């Protein structure tokens, strides 16, 4: 935390912000802000942030506006300042984002803010520990709906433009300010809530007009999940729900999965899929709804004092998201999806050089870009798993009591990790500070190993430094469960006397964050009988163990694919099936020898074909997309496209695959058929996949031209590096480094992120891989923007594991 920020937080009290925003011009938008605040040291000076404004005035006169700041001098004990400005719209998702819907030409404006971004929209004291109320008025085209953090109090019609006035909000941090405008379609209802005036609160789901069919299709389920989570949280959390309504918007142009704006949560609009979602996608949306709602209390009501504690907001909300989606909203296999798709991302992030303690040292968060780069899978996946382990270690009741003390003590204020630990400490006899030192202040993960002593008794040993509470299960030789026990594991090995002669699987309930290494005999039984294990959660954990053994090069890719050939075909649980299929594709492309990739993927494709032909409706959406993406059979794909009953997501996968195989004749027709934003992106992906030098050159010019929005960039990047196109795309490997760096240097965080995501992942000969490695390494010795540098360092680590 910078000294000037600390000083400003101490100087200012009782901040109130009144805003009038005019969105009627398509060129730029107008802001009038009246900000009142107290000052603890009359005579002192401070400043407001405002980034990119023009015609800036302060109290009616041209402001001394420079370097993104408006100086406020000679403050009184009570102050009111009035700022006006014209502000630019953006298309990269960092600020007041404009999107024109390709389906109908309608314009949408969304204030996508976050740390240090709100100042690109309004003048504000832009730091998390200065909270303000907001009273917002918006002038916008008459056919729009406008939503903001507060509840709508009045809408007045004017000529061609209406005025929306929103009620004053409770105090919250500036990074949580939002508003969205456009011709949204809406599904609204009154949610029962006893403490509210009238006993209900206004709730709603909103989407672009062109997504009306999808919103109506999913409305009942979206409402059901929302209500279930809300009723759950208002029962378990002691502070009342702090805001006057709860709106959720599928907003275009958002760079995140979702964002927890108080009373007005936004989700990326891709989450409302045109075709049938896969089970992992359905699970993700349910967990994300629960995640964002948890933030209303943890993050919005109680906010971290400074960015170094952002992880705690995210880890906590992510943990609650999976937990509550299961316990309250009926997604009872949420932790199975975590075991096979979320936690692995945490392990992978944690074995990279860039790994960092979940709670990073304050001095290391040198700026906002560094804090942004740490919104990674250490924060989300490992943080989530670690808090789940904390809850298990403390017991649910004590954990929740500590959380409630925290929420009650710091409501409408800020708190840091030390304060959170104080709250937990007040609820338990256990040493939570020692636990935090072992789990939150360190990097890496422990290995839980089973060995047999001379008399054949299994012994569980921890390699590492953390306390664990976990379930250990014993199986017979056919992998039928015999018994399980609860184990506290520390430095001392634990002898499992009663499991002598049995197959032993540690962490069978996947409660802790550690990799497991069963003894040879147990592992042989697991690989022979994996699909016979009854618990899908244990199967998911064991599948991840197999993937991890492969990524650690303890077993070959061929062995993993063989395991899938035997045990994934009979797999009926959709989350396990889809999670393993996804993992296999990544592992094969990354780790297999280039000459073997096609054969391995053919097995995966055939497993997917089996699931499609098997007709299980839960497996079908995911399996069909995989089959369409991997099939080498053009005739089959063209026939598929000819059928009218085919899901839009599968159709696009087939169109992409055909283009990749050299038949681009279906792209234009499909783009005509699906004029949605998702269709626009899918067409970009398919065109970038066409295997000719001309098509690659055209895609490259588009990619690096600086005209694409971040989602469009992602779409082109997703098609460019076809896994069979290593020879063709070879000239672009070096250009990716030079052109990507040049583009990142003239763009913001969001583009830095997607440029990093477009890193070539395809089977390359070792010397080509080394060439790419060296090019990235030497670029990193120069001046690379923080967000891209972090991403490239991670990609280098991943490359190094394959060399
Ligand atoms: Zn979050």
mmCIF file of N, CA and C in Angstrom, residues 229 233 246 258 260 285-296 298 313-322 324 342 380:
data_model
loop_
_atom_site.group_PDB
_atom_site.id
_atom_site.type_symbol
_atom_site.label_atom_id
_atom_site.label_comp_id
_atom_site.label_asym_id
_atom_site.label_seq_id
_atom_site.Cartn_x
_atom_site.Cartn_y
_atom_site.Cartn_z
ATOM 1 N N UNK A 229 -29.835 -20.030 -3.435
ATOM 2 C CA UNK A 229 -28.593 -19.500 -2.847
ATOM 3 C C UNK A 229 -28.903 -18.339 -1.909
ATOM 4 N N UNK A 233 -27.902 -18.142 1.988
ATOM 5 C CA UNK A 233 -26.981 -17.146 2.564
ATOM 6 C C UNK A 233 -27.659 -16.301 3.650
ATOM 7 N N UNK A 246 -31.430 -7.219 -6.273
ATOM 8 C CA UNK A 246 -30.386 -8.119 -6.769
ATOM 9 C C UNK A 246 -30.648 -8.403 -8.236
ATOM 10 N N UNK A 258 -17.342 -13.346 -14.261
ATOM 11 C CA UNK A 258 -18.443 -12.585 -13.676
ATOM 12 C C UNK A 258 -17.836 -11.563 -12.727
ATOM 13 N N UNK A 260 -18.803 -9.092 -9.118
ATOM 14 C CA UNK A 260 -19.732 -9.029 -7.981
ATOM 15 C C UNK A 260 -20.194 -7.622 -7.651
ATOM 16 N N UNK A 285 -21.802 -22.438 -14.045
ATOM 17 C CA UNK A 285 -22.718 -21.311 -13.890
ATOM 18 C C UNK A 285 -23.369 -21.327 -12.502
ATOM 19 N N UNK A 286 -23.786 -22.501 -12.047
ATOM 20 C CA UNK A 286 -24.394 -22.591 -10.712
ATOM 21 C C UNK A 286 -23.396 -22.159 -9.634
ATOM 22 N N UNK A 287 -22.161 -22.638 -9.729
ATOM 23 C CA UNK A 287 -21.139 -22.266 -8.742
ATOM 24 C C UNK A 287 -20.825 -20.785 -8.821
ATOM 25 N N UNK A 288 -20.862 -20.238 -10.041
ATOM 26 C CA UNK A 288 -20.532 -18.820 -10.200
ATOM 27 C C UNK A 288 -21.652 -17.935 -9.646
ATOM 28 N N UNK A 289 -22.900 -18.353 -9.833
ATOM 29 C CA UNK A 289 -24.009 -17.596 -9.236
ATOM 30 C C UNK A 289 -23.830 -17.561 -7.713
ATOM 31 N N UNK A 290 -23.506 -18.726 -7.137
ATOM 32 C CA UNK A 290 -23.305 -18.789 -5.684
ATOM 33 C C UNK A 290 -22.063 -18.002 -5.256
ATOM 34 N N UNK A 291 -21.020 -18.048 -6.087
ATOM 35 C CA UNK A 291 -19.773 -17.321 -5.810
ATOM 36 C C UNK A 291 -20.042 -15.811 -5.736
ATOM 37 N N UNK A 292 -20.691 -15.275 -6.772
ATOM 38 C CA UNK A 292 -20.905 -13.821 -6.818
ATOM 39 C C UNK A 292 -21.809 -13.369 -5.671
ATOM 40 N N UNK A 293 -22.792 -14.194 -5.334
ATOM 41 C CA UNK A 293 -23.702 -13.798 -4.258
ATOM 42 C C UNK A 293 -22.982 -13.806 -2.903
ATOM 43 N N UNK A 294 -22.035 -14.739 -2.721
ATOM 44 C CA UNK A 294 -21.246 -14.750 -1.480
ATOM 45 C C UNK A 294 -20.489 -13.425 -1.318
ATOM 46 N N UNK A 295 -20.053 -12.865 -2.453
ATOM 47 C CA UNK A 295 -19.325 -11.586 -2.409
ATOM 48 C C UNK A 295 -20.185 -10.436 -1.867
ATOM 49 N N UNK A 296 -21.512 -10.529 -1.953
ATOM 50 C CA UNK A 296 -22.328 -9.418 -1.450
ATOM 51 C C UNK A 296 -21.978 -9.154 0.018
ATOM 52 N N UNK A 298 -19.071 -11.026 1.578
ATOM 53 C CA UNK A 298 -17.624 -11.189 1.730
ATOM 54 C C UNK A 298 -16.948 -10.575 0.509
ATOM 55 N N UNK A 313 -10.955 -12.497 -0.643
ATOM 56 C CA UNK A 313 -12.287 -12.353 -1.254
ATOM 57 C C UNK A 313 -12.569 -13.500 -2.211
ATOM 58 N N UNK A 314 -11.596 -13.728 -3.098
ATOM 59 C CA UNK A 314 -11.834 -14.681 -4.185
ATOM 60 C C UNK A 314 -11.798 -16.124 -3.708
ATOM 61 N N UNK A 315 -10.829 -16.455 -2.871
ATOM 62 C CA UNK A 315 -10.752 -17.825 -2.374
ATOM 63 C C UNK A 315 -12.011 -18.166 -1.590
ATOM 64 N N UNK A 316 -12.445 -17.218 -0.760
ATOM 65 C CA UNK A 316 -13.632 -17.462 0.056
ATOM 66 C C UNK A 316 -14.865 -17.629 -0.829
ATOM 67 N N UNK A 317 -15.055 -16.694 -1.778
ATOM 68 C CA UNK A 317 -16.246 -16.768 -2.631
ATOM 69 C C UNK A 317 -16.216 -18.021 -3.499
ATOM 70 N N UNK A 318 -15.032 -18.407 -3.953
ATOM 71 C CA UNK A 318 -14.942 -19.596 -4.796
ATOM 72 C C UNK A 318 -15.297 -20.851 -3.997
ATOM 73 N N UNK A 319 -14.791 -20.900 -2.764
ATOM 74 C CA UNK A 319 -15.141 -22.014 -1.885
ATOM 75 C C UNK A 319 -16.650 -22.045 -1.631
ATOM 76 N N UNK A 320 -17.228 -20.895 -1.272
ATOM 77 C CA UNK A 320 -18.665 -20.848 -1.013
ATOM 78 C C UNK A 320 -19.440 -21.210 -2.280
ATOM 79 N N UNK A 321 -18.932 -20.768 -3.430
ATOM 80 C CA UNK A 321 -19.605 -21.037 -4.699
ATOM 81 C C UNK A 321 -19.810 -22.530 -4.919
ATOM 82 N N UNK A 322 -18.756 -23.313 -4.746
ATOM 83 C CA UNK A 322 -18.877 -24.760 -4.953
ATOM 84 C C UNK A 322 -19.721 -25.384 -3.849
ATOM 85 N N UNK A 324 -22.059 -24.020 -1.806
ATOM 86 C CA UNK A 324 -23.480 -23.652 -1.752
ATOM 87 C C UNK A 324 -24.223 -24.129 -3.005
ATOM 88 N N UNK A 342 -11.205 -27.977 -11.365
ATOM 89 C CA UNK A 342 -10.767 -26.748 -10.711
ATOM 90 C C UNK A 342 -9.451 -26.944 -9.965
ATOM 91 N N UNK A 380 -7.782 -18.540 -6.965
ATOM 92 C CA UNK A 380 -9.102 -19.157 -7.082
ATOM 93 C C UNK A 380 -9.065 -20.643 -6.705
#
